[in-house]
CSV table of C-alpha atoms in Angstrom, one decimal:
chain,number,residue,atom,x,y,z
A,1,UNK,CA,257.3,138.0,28.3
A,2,UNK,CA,258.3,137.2,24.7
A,3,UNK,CA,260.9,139.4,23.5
A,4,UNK,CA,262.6,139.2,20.1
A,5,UNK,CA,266.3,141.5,19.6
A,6,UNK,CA,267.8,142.7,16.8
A,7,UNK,CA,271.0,144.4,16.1
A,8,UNK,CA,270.1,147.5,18.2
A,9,UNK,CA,272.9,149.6,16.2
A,10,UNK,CA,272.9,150.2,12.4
A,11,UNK,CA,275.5,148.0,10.5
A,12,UNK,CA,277.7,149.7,8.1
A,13,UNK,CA,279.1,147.6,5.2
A,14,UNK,CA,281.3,148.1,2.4
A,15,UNK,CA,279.9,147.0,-1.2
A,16,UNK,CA,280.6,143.5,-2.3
A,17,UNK,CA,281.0,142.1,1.4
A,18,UNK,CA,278.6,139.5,3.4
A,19,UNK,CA,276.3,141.3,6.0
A,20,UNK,CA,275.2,139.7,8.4
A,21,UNK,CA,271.7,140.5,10.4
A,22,UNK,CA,271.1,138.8,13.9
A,23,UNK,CA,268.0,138.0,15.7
A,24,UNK,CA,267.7,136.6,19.2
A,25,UNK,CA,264.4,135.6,20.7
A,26,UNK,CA,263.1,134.6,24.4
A,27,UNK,CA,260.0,132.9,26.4
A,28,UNK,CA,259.1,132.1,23.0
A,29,UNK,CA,258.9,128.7,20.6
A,30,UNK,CA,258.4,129.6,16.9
A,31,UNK,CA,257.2,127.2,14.2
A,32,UNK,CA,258.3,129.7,11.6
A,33,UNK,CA,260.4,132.5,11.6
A,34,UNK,CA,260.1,135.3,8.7
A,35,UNK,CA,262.3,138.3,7.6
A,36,UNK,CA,261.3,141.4,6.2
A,37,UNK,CA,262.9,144.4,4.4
A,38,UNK,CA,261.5,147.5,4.9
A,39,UNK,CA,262.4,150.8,2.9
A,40,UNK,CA,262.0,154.6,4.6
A,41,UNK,CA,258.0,155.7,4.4
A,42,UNK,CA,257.0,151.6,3.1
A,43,UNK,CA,255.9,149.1,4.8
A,44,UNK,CA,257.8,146.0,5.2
A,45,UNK,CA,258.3,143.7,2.5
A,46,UNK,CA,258.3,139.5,2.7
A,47,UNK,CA,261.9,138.2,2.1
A,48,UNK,CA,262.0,134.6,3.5
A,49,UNK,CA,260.7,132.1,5.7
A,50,UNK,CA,262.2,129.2,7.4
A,51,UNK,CA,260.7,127.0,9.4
A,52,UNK,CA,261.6,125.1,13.0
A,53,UNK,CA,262.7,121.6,11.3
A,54,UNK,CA,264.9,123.8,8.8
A,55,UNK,CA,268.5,124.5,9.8
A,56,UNK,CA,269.2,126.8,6.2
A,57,UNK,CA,267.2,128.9,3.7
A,58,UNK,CA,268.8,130.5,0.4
A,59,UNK,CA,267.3,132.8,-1.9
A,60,UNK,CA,269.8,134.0,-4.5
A,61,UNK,CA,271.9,136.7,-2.4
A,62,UNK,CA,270.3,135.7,0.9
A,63,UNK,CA,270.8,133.2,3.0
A,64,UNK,CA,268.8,132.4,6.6
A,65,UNK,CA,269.8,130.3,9.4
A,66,UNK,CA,267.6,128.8,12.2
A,67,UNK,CA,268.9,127.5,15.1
A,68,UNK,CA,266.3,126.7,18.3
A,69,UNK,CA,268.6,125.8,20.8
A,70,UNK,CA,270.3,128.6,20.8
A,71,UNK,CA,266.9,130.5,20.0
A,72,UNK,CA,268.7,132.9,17.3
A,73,UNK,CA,268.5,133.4,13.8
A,74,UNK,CA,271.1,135.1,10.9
A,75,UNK,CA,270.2,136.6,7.9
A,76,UNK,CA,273.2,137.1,5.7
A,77,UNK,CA,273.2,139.2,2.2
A,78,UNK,CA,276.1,138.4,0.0
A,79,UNK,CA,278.1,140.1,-2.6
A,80,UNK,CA,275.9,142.9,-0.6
A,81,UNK,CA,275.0,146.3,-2.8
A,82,UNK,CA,274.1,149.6,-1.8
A,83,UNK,CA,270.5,149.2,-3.0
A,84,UNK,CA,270.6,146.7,0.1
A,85,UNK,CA,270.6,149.3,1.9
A,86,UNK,CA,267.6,149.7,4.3
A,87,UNK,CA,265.7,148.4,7.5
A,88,UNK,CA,265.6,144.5,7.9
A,89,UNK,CA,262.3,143.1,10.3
A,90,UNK,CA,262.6,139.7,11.6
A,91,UNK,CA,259.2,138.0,12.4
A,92,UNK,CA,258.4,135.1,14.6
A,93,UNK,CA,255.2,133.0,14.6
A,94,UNK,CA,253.6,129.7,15.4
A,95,UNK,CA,253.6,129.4,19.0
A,96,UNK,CA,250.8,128.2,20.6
A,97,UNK,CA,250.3,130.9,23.1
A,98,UNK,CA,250.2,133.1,20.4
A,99,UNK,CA,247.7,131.9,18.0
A,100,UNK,CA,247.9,133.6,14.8
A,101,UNK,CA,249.7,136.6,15.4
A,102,UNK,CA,253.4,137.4,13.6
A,103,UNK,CA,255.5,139.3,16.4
A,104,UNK,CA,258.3,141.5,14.6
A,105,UNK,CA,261.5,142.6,16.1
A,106,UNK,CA,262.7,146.3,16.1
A,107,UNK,CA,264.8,145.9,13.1
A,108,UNK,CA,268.0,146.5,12.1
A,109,UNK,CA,269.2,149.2,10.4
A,110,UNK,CA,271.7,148.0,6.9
A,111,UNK,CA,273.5,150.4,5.3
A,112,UNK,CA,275.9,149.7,2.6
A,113,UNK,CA,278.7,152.5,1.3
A,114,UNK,CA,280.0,152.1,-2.3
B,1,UNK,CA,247.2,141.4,-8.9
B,2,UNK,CA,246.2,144.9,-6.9
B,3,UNK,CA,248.4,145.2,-3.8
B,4,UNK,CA,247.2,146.4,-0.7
B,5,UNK,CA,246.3,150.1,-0.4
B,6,UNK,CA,245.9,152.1,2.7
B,7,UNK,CA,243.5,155.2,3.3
B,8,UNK,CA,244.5,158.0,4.0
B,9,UNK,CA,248.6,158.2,4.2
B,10,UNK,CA,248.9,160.8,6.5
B,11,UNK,CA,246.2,162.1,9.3
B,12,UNK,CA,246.6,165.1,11.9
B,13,UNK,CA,244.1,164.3,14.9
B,14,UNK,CA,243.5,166.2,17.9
B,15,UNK,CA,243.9,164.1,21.5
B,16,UNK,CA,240.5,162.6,22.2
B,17,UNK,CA,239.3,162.4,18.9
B,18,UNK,CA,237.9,159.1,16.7
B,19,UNK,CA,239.6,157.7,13.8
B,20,UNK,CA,239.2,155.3,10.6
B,21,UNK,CA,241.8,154.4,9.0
B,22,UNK,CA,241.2,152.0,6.2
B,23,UNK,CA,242.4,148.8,3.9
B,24,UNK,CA,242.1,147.6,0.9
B,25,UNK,CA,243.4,143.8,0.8
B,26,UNK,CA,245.4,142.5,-1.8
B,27,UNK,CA,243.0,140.4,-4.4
B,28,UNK,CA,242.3,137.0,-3.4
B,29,UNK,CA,243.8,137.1,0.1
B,30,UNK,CA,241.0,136.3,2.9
B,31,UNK,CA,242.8,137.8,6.2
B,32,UNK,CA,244.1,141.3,7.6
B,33,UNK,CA,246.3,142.0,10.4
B,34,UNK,CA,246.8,145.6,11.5
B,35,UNK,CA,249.7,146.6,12.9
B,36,UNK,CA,250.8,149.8,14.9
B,37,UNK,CA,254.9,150.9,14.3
B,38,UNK,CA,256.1,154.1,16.2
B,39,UNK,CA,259.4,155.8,15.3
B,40,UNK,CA,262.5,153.1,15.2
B,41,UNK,CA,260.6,150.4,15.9
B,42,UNK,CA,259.2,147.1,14.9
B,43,UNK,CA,255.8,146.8,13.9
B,44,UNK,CA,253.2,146.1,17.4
B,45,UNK,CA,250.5,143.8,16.2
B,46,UNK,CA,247.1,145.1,17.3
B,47,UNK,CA,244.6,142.1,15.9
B,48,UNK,CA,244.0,140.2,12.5
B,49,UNK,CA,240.3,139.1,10.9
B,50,UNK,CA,239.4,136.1,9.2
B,51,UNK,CA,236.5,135.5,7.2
B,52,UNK,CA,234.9,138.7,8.9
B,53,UNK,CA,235.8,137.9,12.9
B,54,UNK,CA,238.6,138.8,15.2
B,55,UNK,CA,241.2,135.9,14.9
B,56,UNK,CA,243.9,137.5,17.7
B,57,UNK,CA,244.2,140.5,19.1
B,58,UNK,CA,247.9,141.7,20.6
B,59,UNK,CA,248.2,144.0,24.0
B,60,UNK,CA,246.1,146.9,23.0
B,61,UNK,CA,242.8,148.6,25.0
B,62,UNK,CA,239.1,148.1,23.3
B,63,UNK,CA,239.3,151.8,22.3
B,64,UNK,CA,241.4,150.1,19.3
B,65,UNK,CA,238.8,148.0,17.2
B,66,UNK,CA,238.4,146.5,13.7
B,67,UNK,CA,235.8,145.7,10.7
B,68,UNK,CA,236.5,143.3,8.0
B,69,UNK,CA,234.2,143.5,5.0
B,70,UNK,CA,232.5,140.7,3.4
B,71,UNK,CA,234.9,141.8,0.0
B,72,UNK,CA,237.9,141.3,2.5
B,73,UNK,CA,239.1,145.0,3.3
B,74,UNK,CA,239.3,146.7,6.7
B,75,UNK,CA,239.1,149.1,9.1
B,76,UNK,CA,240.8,150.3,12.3
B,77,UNK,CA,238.9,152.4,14.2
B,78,UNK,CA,240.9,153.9,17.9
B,79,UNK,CA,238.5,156.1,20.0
B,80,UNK,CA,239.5,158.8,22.6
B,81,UNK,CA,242.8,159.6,20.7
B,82,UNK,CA,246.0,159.9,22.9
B,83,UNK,CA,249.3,161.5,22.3
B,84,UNK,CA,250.8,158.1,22.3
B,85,UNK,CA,248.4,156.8,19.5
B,86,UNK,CA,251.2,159.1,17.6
B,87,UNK,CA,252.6,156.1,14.7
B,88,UNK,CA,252.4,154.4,11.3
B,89,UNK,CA,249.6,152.1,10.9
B,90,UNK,CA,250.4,149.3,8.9
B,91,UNK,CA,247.6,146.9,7.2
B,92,UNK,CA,248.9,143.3,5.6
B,93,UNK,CA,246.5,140.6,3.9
B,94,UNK,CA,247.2,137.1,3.6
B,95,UNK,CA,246.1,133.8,2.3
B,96,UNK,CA,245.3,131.6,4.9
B,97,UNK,CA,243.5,128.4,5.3
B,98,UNK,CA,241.2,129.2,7.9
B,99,UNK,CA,242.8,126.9,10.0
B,100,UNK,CA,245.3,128.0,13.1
B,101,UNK,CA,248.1,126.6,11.5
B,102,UNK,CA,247.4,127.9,8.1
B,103,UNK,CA,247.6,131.5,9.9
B,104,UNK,CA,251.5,131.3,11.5
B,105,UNK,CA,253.2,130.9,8.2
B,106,UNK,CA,251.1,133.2,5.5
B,107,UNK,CA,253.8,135.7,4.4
B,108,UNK,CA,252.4,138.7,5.2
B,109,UNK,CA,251.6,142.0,2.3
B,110,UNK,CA,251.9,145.3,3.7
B,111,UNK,CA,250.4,148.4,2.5
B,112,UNK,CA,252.5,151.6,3.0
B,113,UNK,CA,250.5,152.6,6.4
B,114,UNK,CA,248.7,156.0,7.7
B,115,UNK,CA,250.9,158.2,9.3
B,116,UNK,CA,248.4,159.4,12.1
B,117,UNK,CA,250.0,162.4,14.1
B,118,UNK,CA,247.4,163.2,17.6
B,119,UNK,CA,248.4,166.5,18.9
């Protein structure tokens, strides 16, 4: 069955350093690939996109990779801050099995001390 | 722009109960997905409407169904309540095409979910 993994434990960073998210996905080809942030007692909020034919995606701080060989994708926050802090969703679509549903991992939890 | 607002935010049911829990989609977006997201985990997608019809549904039993109204908002409806139904339900509109492709990449827009507790 598809199954899409995230950092399982939370990541602790120190203000001002690059943190860096992981997602790992099997029996699954994705067209598009999504990441989401998403704050205690919110729902999830849209960050990025990236798609299968792109290797990188920036938006100022963040940056997303997208490799499908190796069926994995990194998110990576820069100069991060501690109002980075908070749960970070990645989100797989576009496979043909799986008409137009988004399938989201279990998140990773980001915490980042001053 | 209105973003999308959810109905109630928290909900006590009793095991074997019914319940609607409703949506108001963002303006000008045309499709909802509901989602179902228990404690430390990732948001399980239960089925999304297009123009007013089920356009996927994900691994969950017909006691889980949906409405979408000609003005784009939604309901979930879950019969014959069980302790498991326990989670944050989570609705998100997009803008989509109407086409299949058009439906993978739509960023999503959540609303802040019903808490629905079934004791």
């Amino acid at each position: 069955s598809q199954k899409i993994e995230q950092n399982s434990e939370a990541l602790n960073i120190q203000e001002g350093k690059t943190a860096t998210l992981t997602c790992n996905y099997t029996n699954y080809s994705p067209a598009y690939l999504q990441w989401y942030r998403q704050d205690p007692g919110r729902g999830p909020v849209f960050l990025l996109l990236i798609r299968e034919n792109e290797k990188e995606k920036r938006k100022e701080r963040l940056k997303v990779t997208f490799d499908t060989t190796l069926k994995q994708s990194l998110f990576h926050i820069t100069a991060s801050q501690p109002a980075d802090s908070a749960t970070y969703l990645c989100a797989l679509s576009g496979s043909r099995s799986s008409a137009s549903k988004i399938i989201f991992g279990s998140g990773t939890r980001l915490s980042i001390r001053p | 722009e209105t973003g999308v607002t959810q109905s109630p935010t928290h909900l006590i049911k009793t095991r074997g109960q019914q319940v609607t829990l409703r949506c108001s989609s963002q303006s000008g977006h045309n499709t909802v997905s509901w989602y179902q997201q228990a404690l430390g985990q990732g948001p399980q997608f239960i089925f999304q409407y297009y123009r007013e019809e089920e356009n996927g549904r994900g691994n969950f039993p017909p006691r889980f169904s949906g409405l979408q109204f000609p003005n784009y908002s939604s309901e979930l409806n879950v019969n014959a309540l069980e302790l498991d139904d326990s989670a944050l339900y989570l609705c998100a509109s997009s803008l989509d095409g109407g086409t299949v492709r058009r439906s993978y990449n739509s960023p999503l827009h959540f609303g802040n979910g019903t808490r629905l507790t079934v004791t």
